[in-house]
Amino acid sequence: MFATHSHTHCSIAPPDLLAQLALDGTSDQQQAAVRALATSAAFRQQRAVMGRLTRQFGLPMGQLVGFNISSTRRLTVYDNQKKGRTFLPGVRMRGWGEHKSTDPAVNEAYDGSAQTYDFYLRVMGRNSLDNAGMELVSSVHYGVAYDNAFWDGTQMVYGDGSGQIFQVGGLTRALDVIGHELTHGITEFTAGLAYSKQSGALNESFSDVFGTLVKQYTLKQYAVEADWLIGEGILVPSLGKALRSMKAPGTAYSGDRQPATMDGYVDLPDDNDPRNDNGGVHINSGIPNHAFYLAAMALGGNAWERAGKIWYQTLTTMLHANTQFDEAARATIEVAGTLFGTAEAHAVEGAWREVGVLP
């Protein structure tokens, strides 16, 4: 898997959006987008290598990078002080159970990590990303006006935003963004979905699913009450309302190319051109995203109680590196029947049929 796709780098900002702004944005947006693309490129190798070591060779992530593994939940937030990769994680600012910092970004990263940890522990029975108490490490103020946030294979990294693409401070305020990126860590430890084409779109979709579920769980929202937006309010208003809409893919921001059904599937090459988005991983994820939305709405209630548990069990026990959309669909149907029953399996099947993944 990782030998083939060694350029893996998952971040919240869709590379095709950054590429679009680098070409067609204002002069300030062009500079911000080029800076974000160049900085993100520096991390393309690390996630792949760390995922391979932890999953294929059984080496604990915490021991590899010098972070703690504990029977009690742990998280630590560092300040990267607007420096770069060699400075990670940076200066320690706040550890588990310690008083608030005077820095809002530190507290937001702390709270978001804690809320994501709580969701997985209380709802899914999972003890951190590796299910063995791995410390959640975050670094804020990465780079200079950096327009991105990402899981680098070992920790969370947050830029401040430039005010040209992302609002200043927006990336640490968005709980679903934090939940999304941390879920990439769970995917590394479990299914290991290759970050290319359909398997990569599933990788992105599972992160969107659990990003929105962390937010809905924290807000105690029923599925019908949720906005189903990923990153609502973090882009500058002129670009759009969010990064993605699971309810209405393709409507989140100006230039949003996400399809809701297979009729709009975009077959792109995985060729390192950011406009092609690793074969459309952020673009085509709209299809499985919409399937989850439809399943959650059909099942009703709180989306994390049935739909979320079906998707979690599928991700952690049923998938492999090169899983395609139709395989994932059949797996969720099987899990729905096993966990809940025939009615739930039919609801999930109907969702996948509605988006055209199943005939």
mmCIF file of N, CA, C and O in Angstrom, residues 23-90:
data_model
loop_
_atom_site.group_PDB
_atom_site.id
_atom_site.type_symbol
_atom_site.label_atom_id
_atom_site.label_comp_id
_atom_site.label_asym_id
_atom_site.label_seq_id
_atom_site.Cartn_x
_atom_site.Cartn_y
_atom_site.Cartn_z
ATOM 1 N N LEU A 23 -4.138 29.603 -8.745
ATOM 2 C CA LEU A 23 -4.213 30.030 -10.138
ATOM 3 C C LEU A 23 -5.125 31.227 -10.344
ATOM 4 O O LEU A 23 -4.807 32.139 -11.101
ATOM 5 N N ASP A 24 -6.286 31.203 -9.662
ATOM 6 C CA ASP A 24 -7.341 32.161 -9.992
ATOM 7 C C ASP A 24 -7.734 33.102 -8.854
ATOM 8 O O ASP A 24 -8.618 33.940 -9.043
ATOM 9 N N GLY A 25 -7.115 32.974 -7.698
ATOM 10 C CA GLY A 25 -7.492 33.817 -6.571
ATOM 11 C C GLY A 25 -6.924 35.219 -6.689
ATOM 12 O O GLY A 25 -6.227 35.559 -7.654
ATOM 13 N N THR A 26 -7.236 36.045 -5.689
ATOM 14 C CA THR A 26 -6.603 37.353 -5.619
ATOM 15 C C THR A 26 -5.105 37.169 -5.390
ATOM 16 O O THR A 26 -4.638 36.066 -5.077
ATOM 17 N N SER A 27 -4.351 38.219 -5.514
ATOM 18 C CA SER A 27 -2.899 38.084 -5.328
ATOM 19 C C SER A 27 -2.574 37.576 -3.927
ATOM 20 O O SER A 27 -1.674 36.742 -3.755
ATOM 21 N N ASP A 28 -3.311 38.056 -2.918
ATOM 22 C CA ASP A 28 -3.085 37.582 -1.543
ATOM 23 C C ASP A 28 -3.477 36.121 -1.391
ATOM 24 O O ASP A 28 -2.790 35.344 -0.711
ATOM 25 N N GLN A 29 -4.589 35.725 -2.015
ATOM 26 C CA GLN A 29 -5.000 34.323 -1.952
ATOM 27 C C GLN A 29 -4.005 33.429 -2.678
ATOM 28 O O GLN A 29 -3.713 32.318 -2.229
ATOM 29 N N GLN A 30 -3.485 33.903 -3.800
ATOM 30 C CA GLN A 30 -2.500 33.116 -4.533
ATOM 31 C C GLN A 30 -1.266 32.852 -3.673
ATOM 32 O O GLN A 30 -0.781 31.717 -3.609
ATOM 33 N N GLN A 31 -0.783 33.877 -3.009
ATOM 34 C CA GLN A 31 0.389 33.702 -2.155
ATOM 35 C C GLN A 31 0.099 32.743 -1.008
ATOM 36 O O GLN A 31 0.917 31.864 -0.688
ATOM 37 N N ALA A 32 -1.079 32.881 -0.383
ATOM 38 C CA ALA A 32 -1.443 32.007 0.734
ATOM 39 C C ALA A 32 -1.588 30.565 0.276
ATOM 40 O O ALA A 32 -1.150 29.633 0.963
ATOM 41 N N ALA A 33 -2.191 30.356 -0.893
ATOM 42 C CA ALA A 33 -2.408 29.003 -1.395
ATOM 43 C C ALA A 33 -1.091 28.330 -1.764
ATOM 44 O O ALA A 33 -0.872 27.154 -1.459
ATOM 45 N N VAL A 34 -0.208 29.056 -2.423
ATOM 46 C CA VAL A 34 1.101 28.495 -2.782
ATOM 47 C C VAL A 34 1.874 28.132 -1.523
ATOM 48 O O VAL A 34 2.506 27.064 -1.446
ATOM 49 N N ARG A 35 1.816 28.987 -0.521
ATOM 50 C CA ARG A 35 2.501 28.708 0.746
ATOM 51 C C ARG A 35 1.941 27.446 1.398
ATOM 52 O O ARG A 35 2.686 26.590 1.893
ATOM 53 N N ALA A 36 0.626 27.300 1.386
ATOM 54 C CA ALA A 36 -0.003 26.122 1.988
ATOM 55 C C ALA A 36 0.352 24.850 1.234
ATOM 56 O O ALA A 36 0.648 23.818 1.837
ATOM 57 N N LEU A 37 0.339 24.918 -0.096
ATOM 58 C CA LEU A 37 0.673 23.739 -0.889
ATOM 59 C C LEU A 37 2.134 23.331 -0.682
ATOM 60 O O LEU A 37 2.445 22.139 -0.552
ATOM 61 N N ALA A 38 3.027 24.296 -0.642
ATOM 62 C CA ALA A 38 4.447 23.990 -0.486
ATOM 63 C C ALA A 38 4.730 23.398 0.894
ATOM 64 O O ALA A 38 5.496 22.434 1.022
ATOM 65 N N THR A 39 4.101 23.959 1.913
ATOM 66 C CA THR A 39 4.323 23.463 3.269
ATOM 67 C C THR A 39 3.765 22.063 3.430
ATOM 68 O O THR A 39 4.397 21.183 4.024
ATOM 69 N N SER A 40 2.579 21.827 2.879
ATOM 70 C CA SER A 40 1.957 20.512 2.991
ATOM 71 C C SER A 40 2.786 19.449 2.294
ATOM 72 O O SER A 40 2.850 18.298 2.748
ATOM 73 N N ALA A 41 3.440 19.797 1.209
ATOM 74 C CA ALA A 41 4.232 18.824 0.459
ATOM 75 C C ALA A 41 5.357 18.243 1.300
ATOM 76 O O ALA A 41 5.784 17.100 1.093
ATOM 77 N N ALA A 42 5.846 19.005 2.286
ATOM 78 C CA ALA A 42 6.947 18.534 3.117
ATOM 79 C C ALA A 42 6.563 17.354 3.993
ATOM 80 O O ALA A 42 7.420 16.622 4.486
ATOM 81 N N PHE A 43 5.256 17.144 4.187
ATOM 82 C CA PHE A 43 4.803 16.074 5.066
ATOM 83 C C PHE A 43 4.303 14.839 4.308
ATOM 84 O O PHE A 43 3.791 13.908 4.917
ATOM 85 N N ARG A 44 4.448 14.800 3.020
ATOM 86 C CA ARG A 44 3.830 13.712 2.247
ATOM 87 C C ARG A 44 4.389 12.340 2.591
ATOM 88 O O ARG A 44 3.692 11.351 2.515
ATOM 89 N N GLN A 45 5.668 12.258 2.949
ATOM 90 C CA GLN A 45 6.279 10.957 3.228
ATOM 91 C C GLN A 45 5.986 10.465 4.637
ATOM 92 O O GLN A 45 5.783 9.277 4.850
ATOM 93 N N GLN A 46 5.966 11.354 5.620
ATOM 94 C CA GLN A 46 5.979 10.933 7.014
ATOM 95 C C GLN A 46 4.763 10.089 7.393
ATOM 96 O O GLN A 46 4.894 9.065 8.058
ATOM 97 N N ARG A 47 3.572 10.503 6.987
ATOM 98 C CA ARG A 47 2.372 9.759 7.373
ATOM 99 C C ARG A 47 2.421 8.339 6.841
ATOM 100 O O ARG A 47 2.052 7.395 7.527
ATOM 101 N N ALA A 48 2.849 8.175 5.605
ATOM 102 C CA ALA A 48 2.908 6.847 5.018
ATOM 103 C C ALA A 48 3.868 5.944 5.783
ATOM 104 O O ALA A 48 3.556 4.794 6.084
ATOM 105 N N VAL A 49 5.043 6.472 6.116
ATOM 106 C CA VAL A 49 6.044 5.674 6.814
ATOM 107 C C VAL A 49 5.554 5.286 8.199
ATOM 108 O O VAL A 49 5.660 4.117 8.614
ATOM 109 N N MET A 50 4.989 6.229 8.954
ATOM 110 C CA MET A 50 4.529 5.937 10.302
ATOM 111 C C MET A 50 3.386 4.938 10.292
ATOM 112 O O MET A 50 3.327 4.027 11.123
ATOM 113 N N GLY A 51 2.465 5.095 9.357
ATOM 114 C CA GLY A 51 1.353 4.151 9.277
ATOM 115 C C GLY A 51 1.837 2.739 8.987
ATOM 116 O O GLY A 51 1.352 1.766 9.560
ATOM 117 N N ARG A 52 2.819 2.633 8.107
ATOM 118 C CA ARG A 52 3.342 1.311 7.755
ATOM 119 C C ARG A 52 4.029 0.664 8.947
ATOM 120 O O ARG A 52 3.841 -0.530 9.221
ATOM 121 N N LEU A 53 4.838 1.408 9.670
ATOM 122 C CA LEU A 53 5.550 0.849 10.818
ATOM 123 C C LEU A 53 4.591 0.367 11.894
ATOM 124 O O LEU A 53 4.758 -0.708 12.461
ATOM 125 N N THR A 54 3.575 1.197 12.188
ATOM 126 C CA THR A 54 2.664 0.836 13.275
ATOM 127 C C THR A 54 1.752 -0.323 12.910
ATOM 128 O O THR A 54 1.486 -1.196 13.731
ATOM 129 N N ARG A 55 1.287 -0.372 11.664
ATOM 130 C CA ARG A 55 0.302 -1.393 11.296
ATOM 131 C C ARG A 55 0.965 -2.688 10.850
ATOM 132 O O ARG A 55 0.613 -3.769 11.291
ATOM 133 N N GLN A 56 1.969 -2.615 9.982
ATOM 134 C CA GLN A 56 2.534 -3.827 9.418
ATOM 135 C C GLN A 56 3.535 -4.503 10.341
ATOM 136 O O GLN A 56 3.680 -5.726 10.306
ATOM 137 N N PHE A 57 4.218 -3.716 11.171
ATOM 138 C CA PHE A 57 5.244 -4.299 12.021
ATOM 139 C C PHE A 57 4.880 -4.270 13.507
ATOM 140 O O PHE A 57 5.643 -4.703 14.343
ATOM 141 N N GLY A 58 3.708 -3.735 13.821
ATOM 142 C CA GLY A 58 3.229 -3.769 15.194
ATOM 143 C C GLY A 58 4.021 -2.914 16.159
ATOM 144 O O GLY A 58 4.043 -3.174 17.364
ATOM 145 N N LEU A 59 4.703 -1.893 15.635
ATOM 146 C CA LEU A 59 5.476 -1.012 16.505
ATOM 147 C C LEU A 59 4.573 0.067 17.072
ATOM 148 O O LEU A 59 3.880 0.752 16.327
ATOM 149 N N PRO A 60 4.561 0.267 18.395
ATOM 150 C CA PRO A 60 3.677 1.272 18.989
ATOM 151 C C PRO A 60 4.051 2.679 18.540
ATOM 152 O O PRO A 60 5.211 3.081 18.612
ATOM 153 N N MET A 61 3.062 3.445 18.103
ATOM 154 C CA MET A 61 3.301 4.812 17.651
ATOM 155 C C MET A 61 3.940 5.649 18.735
ATOM 156 O O MET A 61 4.889 6.396 18.500
ATOM 157 N N GLY A 62 3.435 5.539 19.958
ATOM 158 C CA GLY A 62 3.957 6.361 21.043
ATOM 159 C C GLY A 62 5.437 6.134 21.286
ATOM 160 O O GLY A 62 6.193 7.063 21.524
ATOM 161 N N GLN A 63 5.870 4.870 21.237
ATOM 162 C CA GLN A 63 7.284 4.587 21.449
ATOM 163 C C GLN A 63 8.128 5.092 20.291
ATOM 164 O O GLN A 63 9.260 5.540 20.471
ATOM 165 N N LEU A 64 7.579 5.026 19.091
ATOM 166 C CA LEU A 64 8.330 5.474 17.924
ATOM 167 C C LEU A 64 8.665 6.958 17.994
ATOM 168 O O LEU A 64 9.727 7.395 17.572
ATOM 169 N N VAL A 65 7.722 7.753 18.498
ATOM 170 C CA VAL A 65 7.901 9.199 18.450
ATOM 171 C C VAL A 65 8.168 9.812 19.816
ATOM 172 O O VAL A 65 8.268 11.018 19.954
ATOM 173 N N GLY A 66 8.262 8.968 20.847
ATOM 174 C CA GLY A 66 8.596 9.476 22.165
ATOM 175 C C GLY A 66 7.434 10.041 22.945
ATOM 176 O O GLY A 66 7.625 10.712 23.961
ATOM 177 N N PHE A 67 6.173 9.774 22.513
ATOM 178 C CA PHE A 67 5.006 10.226 23.250
ATOM 179 C C PHE A 67 4.577 9.134 24.223
ATOM 180 O O PHE A 67 4.976 7.977 24.123
ATOM 181 N N ASN A 68 3.739 9.499 25.148
ATOM 182 C CA ASN A 68 3.354 8.595 26.218
ATOM 183 C C ASN A 68 2.211 7.676 25.835
ATOM 184 O O ASN A 68 1.324 8.038 25.076
ATOM 185 N N ILE A 69 2.230 6.451 26.373
ATOM 186 C CA ILE A 69 1.105 5.539 26.306
ATOM 187 C C ILE A 69 0.702 5.260 27.737
ATOM 188 O O ILE A 69 1.529 4.857 28.554
ATOM 189 N N SER A 70 -0.552 5.478 28.068
ATOM 190 C CA SER A 70 -1.000 5.407 29.451
ATOM 191 C C SER A 70 -2.355 4.750 29.521
ATOM 192 O O SER A 70 -3.125 4.767 28.570
ATOM 193 N N SER A 71 -2.654 4.167 30.679
ATOM 194 C CA SER A 71 -3.971 3.585 30.887
ATOM 195 C C SER A 71 -5.019 4.664 31.115
ATOM 196 O O SER A 71 -6.211 4.394 31.067
ATOM 197 N N THR A 72 -4.578 5.859 31.410
ATOM 198 C CA THR A 72 -5.506 6.986 31.533
ATOM 199 C C THR A 72 -5.309 7.896 30.338
ATOM 200 O O THR A 72 -4.222 7.984 29.780
ATOM 201 N N ARG A 73 -6.376 8.579 29.946
ATOM 202 C CA ARG A 73 -6.282 9.386 28.738
ATOM 203 C C ARG A 73 -5.308 10.535 28.927
ATOM 204 O O ARG A 73 -5.230 11.155 29.979
ATOM 205 N N ARG A 74 -4.587 10.816 27.900
ATOM 206 C CA ARG A 74 -3.562 11.842 27.971
ATOM 207 C C ARG A 74 -3.592 12.657 26.697
ATOM 208 O O ARG A 74 -3.788 12.135 25.606
ATOM 209 N N LEU A 75 -3.357 13.958 26.841
ATOM 210 C CA LEU A 75 -3.166 14.812 25.680
ATOM 211 C C LEU A 75 -2.296 15.983 26.086
ATOM 212 O O LEU A 75 -2.299 16.400 27.246
ATOM 213 N N THR A 76 -1.541 16.481 25.130
ATOM 214 C CA THR A 76 -0.636 17.589 25.377
ATOM 215 C C THR A 76 -0.673 18.517 24.171
ATOM 216 O O THR A 76 -0.713 18.055 23.030
ATOM 217 N N VAL A 77 -0.662 19.810 24.460
ATOM 218 C CA VAL A 77 -0.677 20.816 23.396
ATOM 219 C C VAL A 77 0.612 21.632 23.466
ATOM 220 O O VAL A 77 1.024 22.068 24.548
ATOM 221 N N TYR A 78 1.217 21.813 22.304
ATOM 222 C CA TYR A 78 2.469 22.558 22.183
ATOM 223 C C TYR A 78 2.247 23.794 21.309
ATOM 224 O O TYR A 78 1.320 23.842 20.493
ATOM 225 N N ASP A 79 3.126 24.749 21.459
ATOM 226 C CA ASP A 79 3.138 25.936 20.613
ATOM 227 C C ASP A 79 4.319 25.830 19.659
ATOM 228 O O ASP A 79 5.478 25.801 20.095
ATOM 229 N N ASN A 80 4.031 25.748 18.360
ATOM 230 C CA ASN A 80 5.089 25.666 17.365
ATOM 231 C C ASN A 80 5.742 27.022 17.111
ATOM 232 O O ASN A 80 6.751 27.107 16.414
ATOM 233 N N GLN A 81 5.139 28.073 17.663
ATOM 234 C CA GLN A 81 5.698 29.430 17.626
ATOM 235 C C GLN A 81 6.017 29.906 16.211
ATOM 236 O O GLN A 81 7.024 30.556 15.962
ATOM 237 N N LYS A 82 5.101 29.539 15.282
ATOM 238 C CA LYS A 82 5.211 29.976 13.888
ATOM 239 C C LYS A 82 6.503 29.512 13.224
ATOM 240 O O LYS A 82 7.007 30.125 12.284
ATOM 241 N N LYS A 83 7.000 28.379 13.722
ATOM 242 C CA LYS A 83 8.190 27.796 13.101
ATOM 243 C C LYS A 83 7.762 26.580 12.279
ATOM 244 O O LYS A 83 6.597 26.317 12.090
ATOM 245 N N GLY A 84 8.725 25.823 11.763
ATOM 246 C CA GLY A 84 8.416 24.777 10.803
ATOM 247 C C GLY A 84 8.565 23.375 11.327
ATOM 248 O O GLY A 84 8.558 23.118 12.526
ATOM 249 N N ARG A 85 8.756 22.460 10.378
ATOM 250 C CA ARG A 85 8.722 21.037 10.665
ATOM 251 C C ARG A 85 9.761 20.613 11.700
ATOM 252 O O ARG A 85 9.491 19.773 12.559
ATOM 253 N N THR A 86 10.952 21.154 11.623
ATOM 254 C CA THR A 86 12.009 20.714 12.532
ATOM 255 C C THR A 86 11.748 21.149 13.966
ATOM 256 O O THR A 86 12.383 20.646 14.887
ATOM 257 N N PHE A 87 10.796 22.047 14.169
ATOM 258 C CA PHE A 87 10.504 22.535 15.511
ATOM 259 C C PHE A 87 9.371 21.756 16.175
ATOM 260 O O PHE A 87 9.060 21.990 17.332
ATOM 261 N N LEU A 88 8.720 20.852 15.449
ATOM 262 C CA LEU A 88 7.625 20.088 16.026
ATOM 263 C C LEU A 88 8.128 19.162 17.126
ATOM 264 O O LEU A 88 9.193 18.586 17.008
ATOM 265 N N PRO A 89 7.392 18.994 18.235
ATOM 266 C CA PRO A 89 6.090 19.609 18.459
ATOM 267 C C PRO A 89 6.136 21.063 18.937
ATOM 268 O O PRO A 89 5.138 21.754 18.865
ATOM 269 N N GLY A 90 7.282 21.520 19.453
ATOM 270 C CA GLY A 90 7.385 22.909 19.903
ATOM 271 C C GLY A 90 7.499 23.022 21.408
ATOM 272 O O GLY A 90 8.017 22.121 22.084
#
